[in-house]
Amino acid sequence: IYGWNAATYNVIKFFDPVFVFGWLVSSAVPRYTLFILAFLLVGTALADTCVVVTLFRAGEVTQLAPIKLLRSLVGLVVVLLFSSVIKWLLIPIECLASNVESFSEEIHGEGTGCEPFQLPEIIVVVPTLLLVAFYA
């Protein structure tokens, strides 16, 4: 907690607008909806980055829509929501570090435990971890 005691941290964190936003959204929206939203946002940002790089390589900088989209996505996803998006992307493996309901329990039912690297969960977990690696 950065050298602070837990009581001080629990008070100060509510003065951080990014924490408050993430906390409010996480309280109101289902976890896996946030995971899908984060996956789509980061995937779109990375795909648009590839499109913009291809346009610049080809010398076709007259198409401004992909560049404007990239600027907006970077402003939103990378600058403003970075910590929240990383947290939401790690939802399928969050059970490895905490006591939250696991992705495996969502698929197989109660009592399954935390098995994110088993089939069929790994089909979602591996692409997500690759996306996190490119995003971070």
Short mmCIF file of N, CA, C and O in Angstrom, two decimals, residues 38-90:
data_model
loop_
_atom_site.label_atom_id
_atom_site.label_comp_id
_atom_site.label_asym_id
_atom_site.label_seq_id
_atom_site.Cartn_x
_atom_site.Cartn_y
_atom_site.Cartn_z
N ALA A 38 -13.69 -4.46 -21.95
CA ALA A 38 -12.25 -4.19 -21.96
C ALA A 38 -11.56 -4.92 -23.11
O ALA A 38 -10.70 -4.35 -23.79
N PHE A 39 -11.95 -6.16 -23.36
CA PHE A 39 -11.36 -6.93 -24.45
C PHE A 39 -11.64 -6.25 -25.79
O PHE A 39 -10.74 -6.12 -26.63
N LEU A 40 -12.87 -5.79 -25.98
CA LEU A 40 -13.23 -5.11 -27.23
C LEU A 40 -12.51 -3.77 -27.38
O LEU A 40 -12.04 -3.42 -28.47
N LEU A 41 -12.43 -3.00 -26.30
CA LEU A 41 -11.74 -1.71 -26.36
C LEU A 41 -10.26 -1.87 -26.70
O LEU A 41 -9.74 -1.20 -27.59
N VAL A 42 -9.58 -2.75 -26.01
CA VAL A 42 -8.14 -2.94 -26.25
C VAL A 42 -7.92 -3.60 -27.61
O VAL A 42 -7.01 -3.21 -28.35
N GLY A 43 -8.75 -4.56 -27.96
CA GLY A 43 -8.63 -5.18 -29.28
C GLY A 43 -8.83 -4.19 -30.41
O GLY A 43 -8.09 -4.19 -31.40
N THR A 44 -9.80 -3.32 -30.25
CA THR A 44 -10.05 -2.27 -31.25
C THR A 44 -8.88 -1.31 -31.33
O THR A 44 -8.45 -0.92 -32.43
N ALA A 45 -8.34 -0.92 -30.18
CA ALA A 45 -7.20 0.01 -30.17
C ALA A 45 -5.98 -0.62 -30.85
O ALA A 45 -5.30 0.05 -31.65
N LEU A 46 -5.71 -1.88 -30.57
CA LEU A 46 -4.56 -2.54 -31.20
C LEU A 46 -4.78 -2.76 -32.70
O LEU A 46 -3.86 -2.57 -33.50
N ALA A 47 -6.00 -3.14 -33.08
CA ALA A 47 -6.29 -3.32 -34.50
C ALA A 47 -6.20 -2.00 -35.25
O ALA A 47 -5.64 -1.93 -36.36
N ASP A 48 -6.72 -0.93 -34.65
CA ASP A 48 -6.64 0.38 -35.30
C ASP A 48 -5.21 0.87 -35.38
O ASP A 48 -4.83 1.53 -36.35
N THR A 49 -4.39 0.54 -34.40
CA THR A 49 -2.97 0.88 -34.47
C THR A 49 -2.32 0.22 -35.67
O THR A 49 -1.54 0.86 -36.40
N CYS A 50 -2.65 -1.05 -35.91
CA CYS A 50 -2.10 -1.75 -37.08
C CYS A 50 -2.57 -1.09 -38.38
O CYS A 50 -1.79 -0.96 -39.32
N VAL A 51 -3.83 -0.68 -38.43
CA VAL A 51 -4.37 -0.01 -39.62
C VAL A 51 -3.64 1.31 -39.86
O VAL A 51 -3.24 1.62 -40.99
N VAL A 52 -3.45 2.10 -38.80
CA VAL A 52 -2.77 3.39 -38.95
C VAL A 52 -1.32 3.19 -39.38
O VAL A 52 -0.82 3.92 -40.25
N VAL A 53 -0.64 2.21 -38.82
CA VAL A 53 0.75 1.93 -39.24
C VAL A 53 0.79 1.53 -40.71
O VAL A 53 1.66 2.00 -41.46
N THR A 54 -0.14 0.71 -41.14
CA THR A 54 -0.21 0.31 -42.55
C THR A 54 -0.48 1.50 -43.45
O THR A 54 0.14 1.62 -44.53
N LEU A 55 -1.37 2.39 -43.04
CA LEU A 55 -1.65 3.59 -43.83
C LEU A 55 -0.41 4.48 -43.94
O LEU A 55 -0.11 5.00 -45.03
N PHE A 56 0.30 4.66 -42.85
CA PHE A 56 1.50 5.48 -42.90
C PHE A 56 2.59 4.85 -43.76
O PHE A 56 3.30 5.55 -44.48
N ARG A 57 2.72 3.54 -43.68
CA ARG A 57 3.72 2.85 -44.52
C ARG A 57 3.40 3.00 -46.00
O ARG A 57 4.29 3.13 -46.82
N ALA A 58 2.12 2.97 -46.34
CA ALA A 58 1.70 3.09 -47.73
C ALA A 58 1.65 4.54 -48.18
O ALA A 58 1.43 4.81 -49.36
N GLY A 59 1.83 5.46 -47.27
CA GLY A 59 1.80 6.88 -47.62
C GLY A 59 0.40 7.42 -47.83
O GLY A 59 0.22 8.47 -48.46
N GLU A 60 -0.61 6.75 -47.31
CA GLU A 60 -2.00 7.16 -47.48
C GLU A 60 -2.51 7.84 -46.20
O GLU A 60 -3.40 7.35 -45.53
N VAL A 61 -1.94 8.97 -45.88
CA VAL A 61 -2.34 9.66 -44.66
C VAL A 61 -3.54 10.57 -44.89
O VAL A 61 -3.89 11.37 -44.04
N THR A 62 -4.18 10.45 -46.03
CA THR A 62 -5.37 11.26 -46.32
C THR A 62 -6.60 10.73 -45.59
O THR A 62 -7.57 11.47 -45.41
N GLN A 63 -6.59 9.46 -45.19
CA GLN A 63 -7.71 8.88 -44.46
C GLN A 63 -7.55 9.23 -42.97
O GLN A 63 -6.72 8.66 -42.28
N LEU A 64 -8.35 10.16 -42.50
CA LEU A 64 -8.20 10.65 -41.13
C LEU A 64 -9.03 9.88 -40.11
O LEU A 64 -8.75 9.95 -38.91
N ALA A 65 -10.04 9.15 -40.54
CA ALA A 65 -10.92 8.46 -39.59
C ALA A 65 -10.16 7.46 -38.71
O ALA A 65 -10.34 7.48 -37.48
N PRO A 66 -9.29 6.60 -39.26
CA PRO A 66 -8.56 5.68 -38.38
C PRO A 66 -7.63 6.41 -37.40
O PRO A 66 -7.46 5.99 -36.26
N ILE A 67 -7.06 7.52 -37.83
CA ILE A 67 -6.15 8.28 -36.97
C ILE A 67 -6.94 8.94 -35.84
O ILE A 67 -6.51 8.93 -34.68
N LYS A 68 -8.10 9.50 -36.15
CA LYS A 68 -8.94 10.12 -35.11
C LYS A 68 -9.45 9.08 -34.12
O LYS A 68 -9.51 9.33 -32.92
N LEU A 69 -9.83 7.91 -34.65
CA LEU A 69 -10.28 6.82 -33.78
C LEU A 69 -9.15 6.40 -32.85
O LEU A 69 -9.36 6.21 -31.65
N LEU A 70 -7.95 6.26 -33.39
CA LEU A 70 -6.81 5.86 -32.57
C LEU A 70 -6.53 6.90 -31.49
O LEU A 70 -6.27 6.55 -30.34
N ARG A 71 -6.59 8.16 -31.85
CA ARG A 71 -6.36 9.23 -30.87
C ARG A 71 -7.39 9.16 -29.74
O ARG A 71 -7.06 9.30 -28.57
N SER A 72 -8.65 8.94 -30.10
CA SER A 72 -9.70 8.84 -29.09
C SER A 72 -9.52 7.61 -28.20
O SER A 72 -9.68 7.69 -26.98
N LEU A 73 -9.21 6.48 -28.83
CA LEU A 73 -9.01 5.25 -28.06
C LEU A 73 -7.82 5.35 -27.11
O LEU A 73 -7.88 4.89 -25.98
N VAL A 74 -6.74 5.95 -27.59
CA VAL A 74 -5.56 6.11 -26.73
C VAL A 74 -5.91 7.02 -25.56
O VAL A 74 -5.55 6.74 -24.41
N GLY A 75 -6.61 8.10 -25.84
CA GLY A 75 -7.00 9.00 -24.77
C GLY A 75 -7.90 8.34 -23.75
O GLY A 75 -7.77 8.54 -22.54
N LEU A 76 -8.82 7.51 -24.20
CA LEU A 76 -9.77 6.87 -23.31
C LEU A 76 -9.18 5.64 -22.63
O LEU A 76 -9.15 5.53 -21.41
N VAL A 77 -8.68 4.71 -23.44
CA VAL A 77 -8.28 3.40 -22.93
C VAL A 77 -6.91 3.44 -22.25
O VAL A 77 -6.72 2.86 -21.19
N VAL A 78 -5.96 4.11 -22.85
CA VAL A 78 -4.60 4.07 -22.33
C VAL A 78 -4.39 5.11 -21.23
O VAL A 78 -3.79 4.83 -20.21
N VAL A 79 -4.88 6.31 -21.43
CA VAL A 79 -4.61 7.37 -20.47
C VAL A 79 -5.59 7.35 -19.30
O VAL A 79 -5.19 7.31 -18.14
N LEU A 80 -6.86 7.36 -19.58
CA LEU A 80 -7.86 7.51 -18.53
C LEU A 80 -8.19 6.20 -17.81
O LEU A 80 -8.26 6.16 -16.59
N LEU A 81 -8.40 5.14 -18.54
CA LEU A 81 -8.90 3.89 -17.96
C LEU A 81 -7.87 2.78 -17.84
O LEU A 81 -8.23 1.62 -17.72
N PHE A 82 -6.58 3.11 -17.90
CA PHE A 82 -5.56 2.06 -17.96
C PHE A 82 -5.68 1.04 -16.83
O PHE A 82 -5.78 -0.16 -17.07
N SER A 83 -5.68 1.50 -15.59
CA SER A 83 -5.71 0.56 -14.46
C SER A 83 -7.02 -0.23 -14.41
O SER A 83 -7.02 -1.43 -14.11
N SER A 84 -8.12 0.43 -14.72
CA SER A 84 -9.41 -0.28 -14.71
C SER A 84 -9.47 -1.32 -15.82
O SER A 84 -9.93 -2.44 -15.59
N VAL A 85 -8.99 -0.97 -17.00
CA VAL A 85 -9.03 -1.91 -18.13
C VAL A 85 -8.12 -3.11 -17.86
O VAL A 85 -8.50 -4.25 -18.14
N ILE A 86 -6.94 -2.89 -17.28
CA ILE A 86 -6.07 -4.01 -16.94
C ILE A 86 -6.77 -4.93 -15.93
O ILE A 86 -6.75 -6.15 -16.07
N LYS A 87 -7.39 -4.34 -14.93
CA LYS A 87 -8.11 -5.13 -13.93
C LYS A 87 -9.23 -5.93 -14.58
O LYS A 87 -9.42 -7.11 -14.28
N TRP A 88 -9.97 -5.31 -15.47
CA TRP A 88 -11.08 -6.00 -16.14
C TRP A 88 -10.58 -7.08 -17.09
O TRP A 88 -11.22 -8.12 -17.22
N LEU A 89 -9.44 -6.87 -17.74
CA LEU A 89 -8.91 -7.90 -18.63
C LEU A 89 -8.42 -9.12 -17.86
O LEU A 89 -8.41 -10.22 -18.40
N LEU A 90 -8.01 -8.93 -16.63
CA LEU A 90 -7.50 -10.04 -15.83
C LEU A 90 -8.58 -10.79 -15.07
O LEU A 90 -8.28 -11.68 -14.28
#
